[in-house]
Amino acid sequence: GGGGGGGGSAESGLGAGSSVVAEPPPRLLRIVTPNGWPECAGYYALAEDDTPNGHHLWKRVDGDTWLYSSPHGQWMVGGPSERRKRFDCSTAWVYCSTVHGGMPPDKVEGLWERWDGRAFFPDPDIMVTEASELLGLAVLAVEPGTRPASASRASSRAPQGESSSAAGGVGSRAR
């Protein structure tokens, strides 16, 4: 029989749901984890040739963590030990308790939970959002607080229209 692993195991009594994906998956996702597990935060690129457990897989662009679907159909963020098991496991530092039914991680409605070393705790500040590839590269390349100098002081005092709206859908958290 297969006993459960050590801590960090998240199992659900619900089935894995459908593995049918209706629309193309996001190529780039951004995970924010302000209250713990900074190694899980960052940009994750789609691993186009890999679908463990019948679902898409994303790898962090600058780290050794993956966003994967457990065999139970829940999105999880794991590391090298989960990778060695070919993601045939339900262990994670951060996971979404909602069974996704084939929905991508940025579209699943439900609370993400964080492992504290003993148990999982709901953390409403964990967010998974789609990031455009250009936005992702721009965010990685631009340092905060730097602004191009304006050469024209003769224009009116009306605010200049900014062409990039990075705020997007921020603030729409699951309750």
Short mmCIF file of C-alpha atoms in Angstrom, two decimals:
data_model
loop_
_atom_site.label_atom_id
_atom_site.label_comp_id
_atom_site.label_asym_id
_atom_site.label_seq_id
_atom_site.Cartn_x
_atom_site.Cartn_y
_atom_site.Cartn_z
CA GLY A 1 0.00 0.00 0.00
CA GLY A 2 1.09 3.59 -0.46
CA GLY A 3 1.19 5.43 2.83
CA GLY A 4 1.19 9.20 3.00
CA GLY A 5 4.53 10.99 2.94
CA GLY A 6 5.81 13.37 5.57
CA GLY A 7 4.39 16.79 6.28
CA GLY A 8 3.03 19.00 3.59
CA SER A 9 0.61 16.44 2.21
CA ALA A 10 -2.70 17.78 0.97
CA GLU A 11 -5.30 15.19 0.09
CA SER A 12 -8.89 15.74 -0.87
CA GLY A 13 -11.75 13.29 -0.77
CA LEU A 14 -13.00 14.67 -4.08
CA GLY A 15 -12.14 13.17 -7.45
CA ALA A 16 -9.51 14.66 -9.73
CA GLY A 17 -12.17 16.06 -12.06
CA SER A 18 -11.83 16.49 -15.78
CA SER A 19 -8.45 16.63 -17.46
CA VAL A 20 -9.95 18.27 -20.54
CA VAL A 21 -8.53 21.74 -21.09
CA ALA A 22 -10.90 23.98 -23.01
CA GLU A 23 -8.57 26.88 -23.81
CA PRO A 24 -4.80 27.23 -24.25
CA PRO A 25 -3.03 27.50 -20.89
CA PRO A 26 -1.32 30.73 -19.87
CA ARG A 27 2.31 30.73 -21.03
CA LEU A 28 3.46 32.78 -18.05
CA LEU A 29 2.04 32.92 -14.52
CA ARG A 30 3.02 35.07 -11.55
CA ILE A 31 2.78 33.79 -7.99
CA VAL A 32 2.82 36.18 -5.02
CA THR A 33 3.46 34.74 -1.53
CA PRO A 34 4.00 37.74 0.79
CA ASN A 35 3.60 35.83 4.07
CA GLY A 36 6.04 32.97 3.57
CA TRP A 37 7.80 30.66 1.12
CA PRO A 38 9.55 33.36 -0.96
CA GLU A 39 11.08 30.56 -3.03
CA CYS A 40 7.58 29.94 -4.42
CA ALA A 41 7.06 33.54 -5.52
CA GLY A 42 7.97 34.65 -9.02
CA TYR A 43 7.27 34.02 -12.68
CA TYR A 44 6.47 30.52 -13.93
CA ALA A 45 6.80 29.54 -17.59
CA LEU A 46 4.69 26.81 -19.18
CA ALA A 47 6.57 23.54 -19.74
CA GLU A 48 4.94 22.83 -23.09
CA ASP A 49 6.19 19.26 -23.49
CA ASP A 50 5.27 18.03 -20.01
CA THR A 51 1.81 17.19 -18.64
CA PRO A 52 2.18 15.22 -15.40
CA ASN A 53 -1.10 13.76 -14.12
CA GLY A 54 -2.71 14.83 -17.42
CA HIS A 55 -2.42 18.56 -16.71
CA HIS A 56 -0.10 21.41 -17.62
CA LEU A 57 3.07 22.19 -15.70
CA TRP A 58 4.82 25.52 -15.08
CA LYS A 59 8.44 25.95 -13.92
CA ARG A 60 9.71 29.04 -12.11
CA VAL A 61 11.95 30.92 -14.52
CA ASP A 62 14.64 31.65 -11.92
CA GLY A 63 14.27 28.77 -9.48
CA ASP A 64 13.76 25.09 -8.81
CA THR A 65 10.02 25.13 -8.10
CA TRP A 66 7.09 23.94 -10.19
CA LEU A 67 3.37 24.65 -10.30
CA TYR A 68 1.74 21.28 -10.95
CA SER A 69 -1.53 19.39 -10.62
CA SER A 70 -1.64 16.66 -8.00
CA PRO A 71 -3.24 13.31 -8.88
CA HIS A 72 -6.24 14.59 -6.86
CA GLY A 73 -6.68 17.56 -9.21
CA GLN A 74 -5.38 20.39 -7.04
CA TRP A 75 -2.79 22.99 -8.09
CA MET A 76 0.37 22.78 -5.98
CA VAL A 77 3.77 24.45 -5.81
CA GLY A 78 6.55 21.98 -5.11
CA GLY A 79 10.27 21.55 -5.54
CA PRO A 80 12.91 18.99 -6.50
CA SER A 81 11.43 16.15 -4.40
CA GLU A 82 8.07 16.48 -6.19
CA ARG A 83 9.91 16.65 -9.53
CA ARG A 84 11.80 13.41 -8.71
CA LYS A 85 8.42 11.72 -8.11
CA ARG A 86 7.24 12.98 -11.55
CA PHE A 87 4.63 14.98 -9.56
CA ASP A 88 2.81 11.75 -8.66
CA CYS A 89 2.30 13.12 -5.15
CA SER A 90 0.26 15.61 -3.13
CA THR A 91 3.01 17.50 -1.35
CA ALA A 92 3.58 21.22 -1.60
CA TRP A 93 4.65 24.38 0.17
CA VAL A 94 1.64 26.20 -1.23
CA TYR A 95 -1.52 24.74 -2.80
CA CYS A 96 -5.09 25.54 -3.78
CA SER A 97 -7.59 23.48 -1.80
CA THR A 98 -10.19 23.68 -4.60
CA VAL A 99 -10.24 20.81 -7.11
CA HIS A 100 -9.56 22.58 -10.42
CA GLY A 101 -11.54 20.37 -12.83
CA GLY A 102 -9.19 21.34 -15.68
CA MET A 103 -9.20 25.10 -14.99
CA PRO A 104 -5.75 26.77 -15.07
CA PRO A 105 -4.29 27.92 -11.74
CA ASP A 106 -5.05 31.60 -12.35
CA LYS A 107 -8.75 30.87 -13.00
CA VAL A 108 -9.55 28.50 -10.12
CA GLU A 109 -11.78 30.12 -7.53
CA GLY A 110 -10.67 29.14 -4.08
CA LEU A 111 -8.26 29.91 -1.33
CA TRP A 112 -4.57 29.08 -1.55
CA GLU A 113 -3.00 27.55 1.55
CA ARG A 114 0.54 27.73 2.93
CA TRP A 115 2.47 25.02 4.81
CA ASP A 116 3.97 26.25 8.10
CA GLY A 117 5.96 23.12 8.96
CA ARG A 118 3.09 21.40 10.78
CA ALA A 119 -0.13 22.18 8.92
CA PHE A 120 -1.64 24.12 6.04
CA PHE A 121 -3.20 27.51 6.74
CA PRO A 122 -5.45 29.49 4.38
CA ASP A 123 -3.58 32.56 3.13
CA PRO A 124 -5.75 35.05 1.21
CA ASP A 125 -2.63 37.03 0.21
CA ILE A 126 -1.31 34.25 -2.04
CA MET A 127 -2.22 35.17 -5.60
CA VAL A 128 -1.69 33.39 -8.93
CA THR A 129 -2.26 35.57 -11.97
CA GLU A 130 -1.54 35.39 -15.68
CA ALA A 131 1.36 37.60 -16.73
CA SER A 132 1.96 38.60 -20.31
CA GLU A 133 5.43 37.59 -21.43
CA LEU A 134 6.34 41.19 -22.24
CA LEU A 135 5.08 42.43 -18.88
CA GLY A 136 7.02 39.68 -17.13
CA LEU A 137 10.25 40.65 -18.85
CA ALA A 138 9.64 44.35 -18.18
CA VAL A 139 8.97 43.75 -14.49
CA LEU A 140 12.15 41.69 -14.19
CA ALA A 141 14.23 44.34 -15.99
CA VAL A 142 12.98 47.63 -14.51
CA GLU A 143 14.07 48.68 -11.06
CA PRO A 144 11.40 50.24 -8.85
CA GLY A 145 11.57 53.98 -8.41
CA THR A 146 13.33 54.69 -11.68
CA ARG A 147 11.54 56.92 -14.17
CA PRO A 148 12.74 58.30 -17.46
CA ALA A 149 13.55 62.00 -17.19
CA SER A 150 11.07 64.26 -18.94
CA ALA A 151 12.66 66.70 -21.40
CA SER A 152 9.60 68.86 -21.94
CA ARG A 153 8.57 71.12 -19.07
CA ALA A 154 6.58 73.46 -21.30
CA SER A 155 3.58 71.14 -21.63
CA SER A 156 0.47 71.66 -19.53
CA ARG A 157 0.27 70.38 -15.98
CA ALA A 158 -2.30 67.76 -16.95
CA PRO A 159 -1.02 64.25 -16.17
CA GLN A 160 0.49 62.43 -19.11
CA GLY A 161 -1.34 59.27 -20.18
CA GLU A 162 0.65 56.18 -19.35
CA SER A 163 0.66 53.50 -22.00
CA SER A 164 1.15 50.52 -19.72
CA SER A 165 -1.48 49.54 -17.21
CA ALA A 166 0.23 47.01 -14.98
CA ALA A 167 -2.50 47.16 -12.34
CA GLY A 168 -4.77 44.89 -14.42
CA GLY A 169 -6.98 42.74 -12.26
CA VAL A 170 -5.04 43.12 -9.02
CA GLY A 171 -7.22 43.20 -5.95
CA SER A 172 -9.84 40.67 -7.01
CA ARG A 173 -9.13 38.02 -4.42
CA ALA A 174 -11.29 35.02 -3.64
CA ARG A 175 -13.09 35.52 -0.36
#
